[in-house]
mmCIF file of C-alpha atoms in Angstrom:
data_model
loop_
_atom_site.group_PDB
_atom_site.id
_atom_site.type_symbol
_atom_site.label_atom_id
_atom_site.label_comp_id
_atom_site.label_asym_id
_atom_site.label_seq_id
_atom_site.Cartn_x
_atom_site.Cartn_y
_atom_site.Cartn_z
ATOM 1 C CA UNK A 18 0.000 0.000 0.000
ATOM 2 C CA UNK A 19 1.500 3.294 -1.063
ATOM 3 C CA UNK A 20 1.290 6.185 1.388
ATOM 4 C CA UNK A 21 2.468 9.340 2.087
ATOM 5 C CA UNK A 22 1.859 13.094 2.272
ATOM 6 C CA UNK A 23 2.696 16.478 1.042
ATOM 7 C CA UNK A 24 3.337 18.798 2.744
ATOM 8 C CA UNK A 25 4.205 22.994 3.246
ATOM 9 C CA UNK A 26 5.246 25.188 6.146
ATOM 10 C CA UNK A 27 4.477 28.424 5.725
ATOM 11 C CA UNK A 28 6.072 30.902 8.172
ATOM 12 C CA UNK A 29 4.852 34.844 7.939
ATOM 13 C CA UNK A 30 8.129 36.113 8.547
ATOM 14 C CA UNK A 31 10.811 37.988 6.439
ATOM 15 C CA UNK A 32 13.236 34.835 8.223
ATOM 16 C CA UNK A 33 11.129 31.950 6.460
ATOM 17 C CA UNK A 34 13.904 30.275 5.018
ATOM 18 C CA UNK A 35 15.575 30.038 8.277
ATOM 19 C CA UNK A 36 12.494 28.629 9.981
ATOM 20 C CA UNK A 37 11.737 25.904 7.179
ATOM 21 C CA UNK A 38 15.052 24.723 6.842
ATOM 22 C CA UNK A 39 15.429 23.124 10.036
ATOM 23 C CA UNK A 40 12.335 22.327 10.864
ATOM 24 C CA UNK A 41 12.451 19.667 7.662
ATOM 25 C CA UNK A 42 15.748 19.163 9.546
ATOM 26 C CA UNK A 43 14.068 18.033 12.530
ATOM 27 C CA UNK A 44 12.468 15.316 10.852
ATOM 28 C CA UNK A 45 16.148 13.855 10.995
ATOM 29 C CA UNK A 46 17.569 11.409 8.277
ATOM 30 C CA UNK A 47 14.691 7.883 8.321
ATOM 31 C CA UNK A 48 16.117 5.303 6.610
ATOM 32 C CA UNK A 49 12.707 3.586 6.310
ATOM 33 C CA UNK A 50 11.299 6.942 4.842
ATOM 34 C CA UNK A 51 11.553 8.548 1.432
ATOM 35 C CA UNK A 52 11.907 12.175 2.043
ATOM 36 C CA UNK A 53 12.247 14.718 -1.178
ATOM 37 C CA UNK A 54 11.870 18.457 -1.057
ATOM 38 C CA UNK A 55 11.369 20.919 -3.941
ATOM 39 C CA UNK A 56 9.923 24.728 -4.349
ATOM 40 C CA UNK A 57 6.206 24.104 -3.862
ATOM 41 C CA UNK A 58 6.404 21.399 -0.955
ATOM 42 C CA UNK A 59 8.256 17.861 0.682
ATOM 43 C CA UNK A 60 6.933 14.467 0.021
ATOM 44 C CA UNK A 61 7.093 11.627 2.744
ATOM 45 C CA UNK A 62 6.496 8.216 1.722
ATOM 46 C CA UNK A 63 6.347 5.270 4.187
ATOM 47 C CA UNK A 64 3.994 3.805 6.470
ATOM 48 C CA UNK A 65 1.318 6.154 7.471
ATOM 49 C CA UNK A 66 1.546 6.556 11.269
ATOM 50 C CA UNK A 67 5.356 6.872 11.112
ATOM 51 C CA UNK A 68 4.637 9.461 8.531
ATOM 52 C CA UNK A 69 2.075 11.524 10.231
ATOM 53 C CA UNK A 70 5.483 11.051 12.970
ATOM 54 C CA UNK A 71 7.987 13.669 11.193
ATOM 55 C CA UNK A 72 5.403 15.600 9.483
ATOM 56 C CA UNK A 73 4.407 16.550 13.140
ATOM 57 C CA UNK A 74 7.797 16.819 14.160
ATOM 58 C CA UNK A 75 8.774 18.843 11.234
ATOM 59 C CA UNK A 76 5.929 21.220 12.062
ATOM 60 C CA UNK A 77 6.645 21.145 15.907
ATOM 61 C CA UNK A 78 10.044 22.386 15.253
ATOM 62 C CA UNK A 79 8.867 25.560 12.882
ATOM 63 C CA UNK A 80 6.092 26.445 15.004
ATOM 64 C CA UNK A 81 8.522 26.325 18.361
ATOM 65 C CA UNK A 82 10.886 28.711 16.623
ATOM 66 C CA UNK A 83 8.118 31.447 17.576
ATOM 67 C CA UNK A 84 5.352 33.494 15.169
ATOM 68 C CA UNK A 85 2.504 32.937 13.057
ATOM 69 C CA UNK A 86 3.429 29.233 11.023
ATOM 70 C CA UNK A 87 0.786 27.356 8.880
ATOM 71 C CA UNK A 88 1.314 23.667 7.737
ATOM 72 C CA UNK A 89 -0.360 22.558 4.750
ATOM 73 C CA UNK A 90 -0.513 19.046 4.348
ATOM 74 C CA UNK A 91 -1.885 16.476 1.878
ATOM 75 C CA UNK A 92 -2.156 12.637 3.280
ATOM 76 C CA UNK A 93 -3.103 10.260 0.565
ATOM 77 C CA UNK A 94 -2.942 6.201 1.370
ATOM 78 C CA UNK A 95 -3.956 3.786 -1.358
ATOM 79 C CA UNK A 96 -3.766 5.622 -4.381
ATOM 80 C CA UNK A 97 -3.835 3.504 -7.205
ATOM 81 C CA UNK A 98 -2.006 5.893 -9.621
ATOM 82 C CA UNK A 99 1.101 6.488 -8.525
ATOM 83 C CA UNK A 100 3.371 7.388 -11.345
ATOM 84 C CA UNK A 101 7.262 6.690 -9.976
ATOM 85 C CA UNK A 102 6.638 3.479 -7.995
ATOM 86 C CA UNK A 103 6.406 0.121 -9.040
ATOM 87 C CA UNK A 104 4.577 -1.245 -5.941
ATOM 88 C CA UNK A 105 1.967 1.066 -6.154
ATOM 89 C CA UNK A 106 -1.155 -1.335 -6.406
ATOM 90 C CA UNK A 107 -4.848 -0.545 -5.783
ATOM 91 C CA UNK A 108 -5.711 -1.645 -2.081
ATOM 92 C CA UNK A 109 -8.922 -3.089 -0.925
ATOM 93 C CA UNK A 110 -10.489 -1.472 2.389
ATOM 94 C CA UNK A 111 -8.321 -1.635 5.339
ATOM 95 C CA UNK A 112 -8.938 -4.837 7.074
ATOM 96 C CA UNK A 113 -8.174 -3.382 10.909
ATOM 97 C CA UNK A 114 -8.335 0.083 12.365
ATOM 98 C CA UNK A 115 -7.644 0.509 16.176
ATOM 99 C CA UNK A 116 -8.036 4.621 17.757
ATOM 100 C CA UNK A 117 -4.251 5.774 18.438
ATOM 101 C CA UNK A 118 -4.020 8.239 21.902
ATOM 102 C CA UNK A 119 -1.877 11.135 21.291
ATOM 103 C CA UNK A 120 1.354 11.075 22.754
ATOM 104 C CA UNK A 121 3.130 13.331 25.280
ATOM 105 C CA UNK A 122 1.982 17.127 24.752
ATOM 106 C CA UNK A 123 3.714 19.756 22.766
ATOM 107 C CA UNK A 124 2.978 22.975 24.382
ATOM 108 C CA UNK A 125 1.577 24.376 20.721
ATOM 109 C CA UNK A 126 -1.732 25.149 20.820
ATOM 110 C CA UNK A 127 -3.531 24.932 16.757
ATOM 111 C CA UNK A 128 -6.185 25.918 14.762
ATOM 112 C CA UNK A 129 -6.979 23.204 12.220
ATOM 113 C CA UNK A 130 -9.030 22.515 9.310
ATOM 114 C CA UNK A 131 -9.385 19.614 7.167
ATOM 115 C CA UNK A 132 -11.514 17.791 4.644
ATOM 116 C CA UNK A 133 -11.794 14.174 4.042
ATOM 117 C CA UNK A 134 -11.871 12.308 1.134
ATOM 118 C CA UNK A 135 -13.017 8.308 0.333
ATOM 119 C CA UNK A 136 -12.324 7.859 -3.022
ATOM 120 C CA UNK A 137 -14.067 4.992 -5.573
ATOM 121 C CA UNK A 138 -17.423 4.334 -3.399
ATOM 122 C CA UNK A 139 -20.609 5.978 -3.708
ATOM 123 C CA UNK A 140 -21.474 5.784 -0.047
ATOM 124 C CA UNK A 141 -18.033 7.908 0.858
ATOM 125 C CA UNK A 142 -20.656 10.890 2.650
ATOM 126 C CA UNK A 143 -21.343 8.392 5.299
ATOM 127 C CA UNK A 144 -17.888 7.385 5.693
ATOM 128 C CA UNK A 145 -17.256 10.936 6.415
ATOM 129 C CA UNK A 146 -20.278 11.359 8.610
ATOM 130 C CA UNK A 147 -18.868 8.397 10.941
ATOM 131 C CA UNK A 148 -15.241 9.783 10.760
ATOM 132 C CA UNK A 149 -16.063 13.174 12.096
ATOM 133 C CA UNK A 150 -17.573 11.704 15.071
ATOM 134 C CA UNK A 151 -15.228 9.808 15.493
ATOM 135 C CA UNK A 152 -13.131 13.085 15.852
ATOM 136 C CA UNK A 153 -15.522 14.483 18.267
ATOM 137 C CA UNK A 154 -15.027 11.713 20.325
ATOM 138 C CA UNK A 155 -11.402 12.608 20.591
ATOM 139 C CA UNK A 156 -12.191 16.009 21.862
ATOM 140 C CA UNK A 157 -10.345 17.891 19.132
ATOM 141 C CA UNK A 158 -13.217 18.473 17.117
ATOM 142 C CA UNK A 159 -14.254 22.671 16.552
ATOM 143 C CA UNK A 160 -17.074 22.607 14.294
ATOM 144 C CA UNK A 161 -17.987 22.266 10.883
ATOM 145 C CA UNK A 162 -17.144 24.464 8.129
ATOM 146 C CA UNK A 163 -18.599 24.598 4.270
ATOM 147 C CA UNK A 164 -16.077 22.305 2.867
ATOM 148 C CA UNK A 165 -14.193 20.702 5.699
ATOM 149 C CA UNK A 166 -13.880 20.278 9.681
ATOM 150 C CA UNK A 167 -12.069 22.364 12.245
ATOM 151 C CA UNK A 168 -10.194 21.262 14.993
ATOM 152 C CA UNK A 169 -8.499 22.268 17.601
ATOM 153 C CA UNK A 170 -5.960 21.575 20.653
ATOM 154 C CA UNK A 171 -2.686 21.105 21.000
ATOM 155 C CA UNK A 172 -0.586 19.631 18.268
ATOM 156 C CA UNK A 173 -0.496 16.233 18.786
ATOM 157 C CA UNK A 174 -3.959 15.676 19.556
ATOM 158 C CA UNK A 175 -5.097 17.320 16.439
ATOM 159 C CA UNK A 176 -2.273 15.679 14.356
ATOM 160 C CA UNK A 177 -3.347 12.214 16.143
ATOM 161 C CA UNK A 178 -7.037 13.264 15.604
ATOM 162 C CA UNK A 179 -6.452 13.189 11.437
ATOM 163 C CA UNK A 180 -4.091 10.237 12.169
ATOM 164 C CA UNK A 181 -6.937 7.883 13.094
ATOM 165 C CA UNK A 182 -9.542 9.539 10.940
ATOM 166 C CA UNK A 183 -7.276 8.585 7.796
ATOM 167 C CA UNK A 184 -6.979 5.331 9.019
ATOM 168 C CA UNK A 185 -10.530 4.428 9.954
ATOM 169 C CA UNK A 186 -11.942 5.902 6.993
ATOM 170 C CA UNK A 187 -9.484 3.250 5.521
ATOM 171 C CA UNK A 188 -11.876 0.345 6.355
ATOM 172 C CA UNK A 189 -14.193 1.601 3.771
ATOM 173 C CA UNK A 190 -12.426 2.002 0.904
ATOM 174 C CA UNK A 191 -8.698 1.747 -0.294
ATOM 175 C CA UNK A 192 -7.564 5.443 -1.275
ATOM 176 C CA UNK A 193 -8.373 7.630 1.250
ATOM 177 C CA UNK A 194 -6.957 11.737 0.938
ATOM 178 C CA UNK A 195 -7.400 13.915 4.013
ATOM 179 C CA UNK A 196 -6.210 17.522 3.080
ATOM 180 C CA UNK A 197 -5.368 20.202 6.716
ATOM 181 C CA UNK A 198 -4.370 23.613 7.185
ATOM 182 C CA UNK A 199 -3.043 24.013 10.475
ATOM 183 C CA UNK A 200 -2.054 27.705 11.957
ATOM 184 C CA UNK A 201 -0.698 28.503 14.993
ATOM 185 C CA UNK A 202 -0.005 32.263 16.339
ATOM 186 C CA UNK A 203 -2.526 33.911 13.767
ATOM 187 C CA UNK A 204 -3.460 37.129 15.316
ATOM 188 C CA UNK A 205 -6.760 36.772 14.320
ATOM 189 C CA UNK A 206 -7.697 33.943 16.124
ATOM 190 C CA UNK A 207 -11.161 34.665 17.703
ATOM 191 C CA UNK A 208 -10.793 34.173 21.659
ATOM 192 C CA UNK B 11 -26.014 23.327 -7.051
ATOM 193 C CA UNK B 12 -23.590 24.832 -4.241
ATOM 194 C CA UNK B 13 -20.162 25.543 -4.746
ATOM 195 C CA UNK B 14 -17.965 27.897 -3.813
ATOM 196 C CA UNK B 15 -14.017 27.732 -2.424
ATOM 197 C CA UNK B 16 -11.962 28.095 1.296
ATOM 198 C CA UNK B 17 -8.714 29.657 0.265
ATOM 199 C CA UNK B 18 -6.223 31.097 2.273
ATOM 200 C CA UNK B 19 -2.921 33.422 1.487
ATOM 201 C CA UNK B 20 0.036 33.050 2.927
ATOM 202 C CA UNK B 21 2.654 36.282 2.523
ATOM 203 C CA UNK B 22 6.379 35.123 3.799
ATOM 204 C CA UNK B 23 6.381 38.057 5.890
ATOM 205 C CA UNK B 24 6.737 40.096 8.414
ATOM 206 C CA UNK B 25 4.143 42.312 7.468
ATOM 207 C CA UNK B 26 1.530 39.534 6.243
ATOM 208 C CA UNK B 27 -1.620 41.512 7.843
ATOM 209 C CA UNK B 28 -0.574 44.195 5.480
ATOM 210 C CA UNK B 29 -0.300 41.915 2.075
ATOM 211 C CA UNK B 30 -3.656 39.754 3.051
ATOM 212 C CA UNK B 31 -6.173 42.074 4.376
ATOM 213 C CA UNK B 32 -5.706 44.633 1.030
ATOM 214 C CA UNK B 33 -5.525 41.509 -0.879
ATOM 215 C CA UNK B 34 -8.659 39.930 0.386
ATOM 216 C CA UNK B 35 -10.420 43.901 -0.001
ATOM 217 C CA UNK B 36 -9.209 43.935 -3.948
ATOM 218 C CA UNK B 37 -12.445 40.654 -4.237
ATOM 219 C CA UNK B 38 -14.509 43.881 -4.266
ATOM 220 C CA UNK B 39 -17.814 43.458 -2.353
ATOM 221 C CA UNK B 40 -19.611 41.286 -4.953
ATOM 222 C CA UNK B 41 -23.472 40.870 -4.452
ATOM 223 C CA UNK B 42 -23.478 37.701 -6.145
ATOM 224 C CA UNK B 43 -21.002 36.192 -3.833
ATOM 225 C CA UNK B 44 -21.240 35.484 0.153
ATOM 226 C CA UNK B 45 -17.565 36.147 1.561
ATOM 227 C CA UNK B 46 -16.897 34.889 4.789
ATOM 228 C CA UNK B 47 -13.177 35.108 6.358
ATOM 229 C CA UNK B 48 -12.182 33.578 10.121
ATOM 230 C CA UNK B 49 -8.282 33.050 11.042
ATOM 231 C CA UNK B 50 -8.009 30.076 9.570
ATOM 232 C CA UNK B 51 -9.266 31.059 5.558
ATOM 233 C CA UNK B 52 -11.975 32.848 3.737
ATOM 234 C CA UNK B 53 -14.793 31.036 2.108
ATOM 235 C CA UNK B 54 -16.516 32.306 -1.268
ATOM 236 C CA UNK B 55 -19.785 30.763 -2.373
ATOM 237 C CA UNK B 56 -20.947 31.238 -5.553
ATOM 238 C CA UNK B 57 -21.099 30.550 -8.823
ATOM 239 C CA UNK B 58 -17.637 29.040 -10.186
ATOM 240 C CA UNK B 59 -16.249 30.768 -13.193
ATOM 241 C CA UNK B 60 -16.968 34.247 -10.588
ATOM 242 C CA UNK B 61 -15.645 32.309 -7.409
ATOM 243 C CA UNK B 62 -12.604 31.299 -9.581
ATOM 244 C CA UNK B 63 -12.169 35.171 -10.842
ATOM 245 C CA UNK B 64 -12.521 36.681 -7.213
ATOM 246 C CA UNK B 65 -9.893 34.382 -5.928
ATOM 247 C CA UNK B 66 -7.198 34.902 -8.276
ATOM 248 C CA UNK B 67 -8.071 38.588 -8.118
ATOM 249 C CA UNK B 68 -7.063 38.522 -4.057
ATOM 250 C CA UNK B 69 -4.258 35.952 -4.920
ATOM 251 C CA UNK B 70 -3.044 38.517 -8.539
ATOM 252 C CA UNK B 71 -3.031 41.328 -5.511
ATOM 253 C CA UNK B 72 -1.276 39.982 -2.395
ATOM 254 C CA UNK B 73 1.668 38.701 -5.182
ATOM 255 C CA UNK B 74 2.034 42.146 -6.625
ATOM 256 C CA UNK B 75 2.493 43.512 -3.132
ATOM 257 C CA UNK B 76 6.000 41.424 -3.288
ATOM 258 C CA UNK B 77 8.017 38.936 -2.230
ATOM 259 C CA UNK B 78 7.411 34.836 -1.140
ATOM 260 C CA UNK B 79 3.349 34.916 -1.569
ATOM 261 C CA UNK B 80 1.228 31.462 -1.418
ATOM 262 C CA UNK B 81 -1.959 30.519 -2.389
ATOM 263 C CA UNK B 82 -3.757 27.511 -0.563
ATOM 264 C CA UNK B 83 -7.612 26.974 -1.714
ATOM 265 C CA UNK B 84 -9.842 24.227 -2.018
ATOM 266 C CA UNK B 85 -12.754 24.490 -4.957
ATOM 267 C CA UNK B 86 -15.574 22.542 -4.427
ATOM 268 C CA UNK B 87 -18.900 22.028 -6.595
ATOM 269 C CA UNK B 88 -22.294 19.496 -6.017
ATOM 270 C CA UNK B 89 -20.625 18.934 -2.399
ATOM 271 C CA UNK B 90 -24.332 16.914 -0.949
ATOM 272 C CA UNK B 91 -23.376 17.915 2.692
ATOM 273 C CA UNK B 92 -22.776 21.504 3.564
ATOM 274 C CA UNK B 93 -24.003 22.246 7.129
ATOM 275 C CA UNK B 94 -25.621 25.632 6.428
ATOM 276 C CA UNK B 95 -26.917 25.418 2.868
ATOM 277 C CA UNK B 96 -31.214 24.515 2.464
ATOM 278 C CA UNK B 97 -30.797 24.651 -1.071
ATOM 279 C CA UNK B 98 -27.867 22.176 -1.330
ATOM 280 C CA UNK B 99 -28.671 18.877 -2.821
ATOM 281 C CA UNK B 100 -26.483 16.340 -4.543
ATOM 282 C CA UNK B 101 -26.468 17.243 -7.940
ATOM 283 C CA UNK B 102 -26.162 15.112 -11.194
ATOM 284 C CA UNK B 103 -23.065 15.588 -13.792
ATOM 285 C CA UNK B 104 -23.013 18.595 -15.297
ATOM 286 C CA UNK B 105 -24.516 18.594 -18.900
ATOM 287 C CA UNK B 106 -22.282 20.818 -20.658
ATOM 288 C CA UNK B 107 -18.577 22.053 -20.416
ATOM 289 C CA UNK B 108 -16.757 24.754 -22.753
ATOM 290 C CA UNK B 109 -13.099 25.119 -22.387
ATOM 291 C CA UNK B 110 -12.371 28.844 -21.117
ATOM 292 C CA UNK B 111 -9.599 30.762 -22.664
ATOM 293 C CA UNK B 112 -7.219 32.620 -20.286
ATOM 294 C CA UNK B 113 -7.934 36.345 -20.219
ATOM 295 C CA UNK B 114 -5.247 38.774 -20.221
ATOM 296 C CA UNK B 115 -1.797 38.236 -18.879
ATOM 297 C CA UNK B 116 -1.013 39.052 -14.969
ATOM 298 C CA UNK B 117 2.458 39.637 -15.141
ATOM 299 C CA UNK B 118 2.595 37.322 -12.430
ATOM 300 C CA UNK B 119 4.428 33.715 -12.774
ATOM 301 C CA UNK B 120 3.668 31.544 -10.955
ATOM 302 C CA UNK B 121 4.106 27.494 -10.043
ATOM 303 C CA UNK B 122 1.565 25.263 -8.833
ATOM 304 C CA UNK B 123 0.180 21.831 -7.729
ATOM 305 C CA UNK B 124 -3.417 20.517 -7.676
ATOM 306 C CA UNK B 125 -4.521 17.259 -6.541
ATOM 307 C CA UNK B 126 -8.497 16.141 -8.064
ATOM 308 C CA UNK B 127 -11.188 14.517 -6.377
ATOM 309 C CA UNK B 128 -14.442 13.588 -8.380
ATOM 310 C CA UNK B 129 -16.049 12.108 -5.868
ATOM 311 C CA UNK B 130 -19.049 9.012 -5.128
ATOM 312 C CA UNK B 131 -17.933 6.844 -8.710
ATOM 313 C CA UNK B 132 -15.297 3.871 -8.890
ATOM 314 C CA UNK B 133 -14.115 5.484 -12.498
ATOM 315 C CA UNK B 134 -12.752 8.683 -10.559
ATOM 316 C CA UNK B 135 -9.113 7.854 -11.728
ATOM 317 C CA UNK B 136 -10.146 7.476 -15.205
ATOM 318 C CA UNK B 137 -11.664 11.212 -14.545
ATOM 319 C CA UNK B 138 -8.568 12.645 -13.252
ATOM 320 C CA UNK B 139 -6.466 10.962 -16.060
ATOM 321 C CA UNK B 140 -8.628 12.680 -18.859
ATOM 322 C CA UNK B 141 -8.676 16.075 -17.140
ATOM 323 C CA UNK B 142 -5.126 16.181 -16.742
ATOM 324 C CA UNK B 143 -4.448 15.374 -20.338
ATOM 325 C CA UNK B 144 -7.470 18.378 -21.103
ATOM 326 C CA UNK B 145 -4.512 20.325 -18.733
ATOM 327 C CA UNK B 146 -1.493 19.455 -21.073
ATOM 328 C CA UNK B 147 -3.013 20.910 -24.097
ATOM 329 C CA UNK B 148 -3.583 23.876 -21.961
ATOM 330 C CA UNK B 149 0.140 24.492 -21.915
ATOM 331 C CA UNK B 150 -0.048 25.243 -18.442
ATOM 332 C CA UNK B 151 1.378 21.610 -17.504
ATOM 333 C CA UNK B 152 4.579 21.190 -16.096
ATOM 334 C CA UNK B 153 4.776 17.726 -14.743
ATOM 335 C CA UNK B 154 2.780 15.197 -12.110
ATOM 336 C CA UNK B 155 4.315 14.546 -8.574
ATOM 337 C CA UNK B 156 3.414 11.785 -6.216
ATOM 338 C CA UNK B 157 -0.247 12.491 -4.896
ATOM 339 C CA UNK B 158 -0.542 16.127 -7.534
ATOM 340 C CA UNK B 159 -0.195 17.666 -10.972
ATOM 341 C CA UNK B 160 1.942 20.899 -10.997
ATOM 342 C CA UNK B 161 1.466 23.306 -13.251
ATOM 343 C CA UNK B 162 3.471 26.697 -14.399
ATOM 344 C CA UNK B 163 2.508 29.997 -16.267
ATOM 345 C CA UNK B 164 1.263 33.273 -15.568
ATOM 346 C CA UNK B 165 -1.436 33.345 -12.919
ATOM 347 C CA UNK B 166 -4.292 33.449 -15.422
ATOM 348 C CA UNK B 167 -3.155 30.578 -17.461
ATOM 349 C CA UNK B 168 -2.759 28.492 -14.105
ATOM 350 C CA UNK B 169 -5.889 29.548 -13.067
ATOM 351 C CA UNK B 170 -7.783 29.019 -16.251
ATOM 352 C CA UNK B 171 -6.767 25.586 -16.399
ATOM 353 C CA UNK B 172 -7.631 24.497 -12.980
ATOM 354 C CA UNK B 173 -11.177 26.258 -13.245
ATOM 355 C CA UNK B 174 -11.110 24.134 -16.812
ATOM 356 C CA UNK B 175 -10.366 20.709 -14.716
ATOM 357 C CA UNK B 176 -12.864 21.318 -12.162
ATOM 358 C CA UNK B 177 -15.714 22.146 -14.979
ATOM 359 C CA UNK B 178 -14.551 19.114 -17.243
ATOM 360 C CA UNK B 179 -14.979 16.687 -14.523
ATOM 361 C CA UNK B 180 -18.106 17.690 -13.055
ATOM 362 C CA UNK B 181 -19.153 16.431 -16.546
ATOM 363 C CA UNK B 182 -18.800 12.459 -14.992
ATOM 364 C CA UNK B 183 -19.907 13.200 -11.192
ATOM 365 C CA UNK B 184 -21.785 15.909 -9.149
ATOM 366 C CA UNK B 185 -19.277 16.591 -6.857
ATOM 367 C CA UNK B 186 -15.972 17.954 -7.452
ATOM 368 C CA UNK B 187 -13.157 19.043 -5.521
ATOM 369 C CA UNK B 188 -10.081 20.703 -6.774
ATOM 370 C CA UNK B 189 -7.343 21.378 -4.027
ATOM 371 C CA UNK B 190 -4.506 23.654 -5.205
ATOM 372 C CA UNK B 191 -0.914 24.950 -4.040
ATOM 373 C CA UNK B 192 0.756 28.069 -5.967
ATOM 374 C CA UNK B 193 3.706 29.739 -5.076
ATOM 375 C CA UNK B 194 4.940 33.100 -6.644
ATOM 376 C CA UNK B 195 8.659 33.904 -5.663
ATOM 377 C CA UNK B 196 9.713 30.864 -4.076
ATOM 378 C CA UNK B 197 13.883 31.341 -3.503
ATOM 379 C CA UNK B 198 14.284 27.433 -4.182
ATOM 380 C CA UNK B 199 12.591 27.612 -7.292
ATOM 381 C CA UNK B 200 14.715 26.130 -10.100
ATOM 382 C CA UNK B 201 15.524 27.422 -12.650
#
């Protein structure tokens, strides 16, 4: 099963460059990960919770170095059309899905927003329906938006919040896409 | 049918409140058009050849005020679920679809990546594969990446193109959802 994500940090500052850098940095050197970074964004392809690992960590890193700092992330799994690997083969529905806790806090407190995609089934609106609660289960859940969900809390229980959403919307169909904007520091965050 | 886009700008900047709020003002106040904008993005509903024109109008502006400016937005048409909306109901495929032609020339070059979602059929891939070909004779293709399809022109052309995708599919499926990355004056493009 290919999986991965793309992913941008976006840090409103004149110093961007040297917040980016070593925050992809931070995501140190995984041998069991393919890692590749050019103008627009940096792919990560491996398993998905070791994945959703370093993209957190990468974010972690930028957000800690202080300001207003927005990941944009794409998290595909299952996707059929892959053009540069040979592996890539159509998955049926994950057979197994069990609710990850969110580890150890960060300290950052996020604004999230993401929307949810089951590809190949006609029924995918009720997959989404069930995944969302699911999400309010976990207590990150904000509210709904036209177009996609907010969250919020601190980083890794909103990152582990999309984590298991991606993977229980897994058990319905093979390629599943969750797409989140995550800000931190934005001045105008509503109290 | 209800559709309509949540896009956000993202100024590498110091003085980011300065490049998005004037940005997000040069939309105009359209009566067509309901604008909403929290911390997180602003939504635009609407029809879509005027929800596509509005955004690259506050995306042509916050890149002319200078420097590392991103676009992140999300188009979506025939979405079945949208909490607030009595008049939204799932919609068949559209009927008919005319290629646009680009208007006038921005001045403004810029890259991009968009990943394509027709969503609720098991032929989606088949969808995405046509549309992206429809993109090539665009001349606005540059190449696909794992998970996306960048693209590369002058703001127009790269916009004209994606509002072409998200028309030309909503020819096989209701609902349609384009998400897009652009980047104007990225220091690791390459050359």
């Amino acid at each position: 099963m290919f999986s991965g994500c793309q992913f941008s940090l976006y840090p409103m500052s004149d110093d961007f460059v040297n917040v980016i850098l070593p925050a992809i940095e931070a995501m140190g050197k995984p041998d069991d990960l393919r890692v590749e970074t050019d103008d627009l964004s940096t792919l990560v392809v491996g398993p998905p919770h070791r994945v959703f690992e370093v993209v957190t960590a990468a974010y972690e890193a930028a957000c800690k170095a202080g300001g207003h700092v927005v990941l944009s992330a794409l998290f595909s799994r299952g996707c059929p059309g892959e053009p540069d690997d040979p592996i890539c083969t159509p998955d049926g529905p994950a057979e197994s899905f069990r609710q990850r806790q969110p580890g150890p806090t960060t300290g950052v407190e996020v604004d999230a927003q993401f929307s949810l995609y089951p590809l190949g089934i006609s029924s995918y609106m009720s997959t989404i329906a069930k995944v969302v609660d699911e999400t309010r289960e976990s207590g990150a859940l904000d509210r709904s938006k036209n177009f996609c969900t907010r969250l919020n809390g601190d980083l890794v229980e909103v990152m582990t919040a999309l984590e298991n959403a991606f993977n229980s919307a897994a058990r319905d169909t093979g390629h599943v896409v969750i797409h989140v904007t995550a800000s931190k520091g934005s001045p105008s965050k509503k109290a």
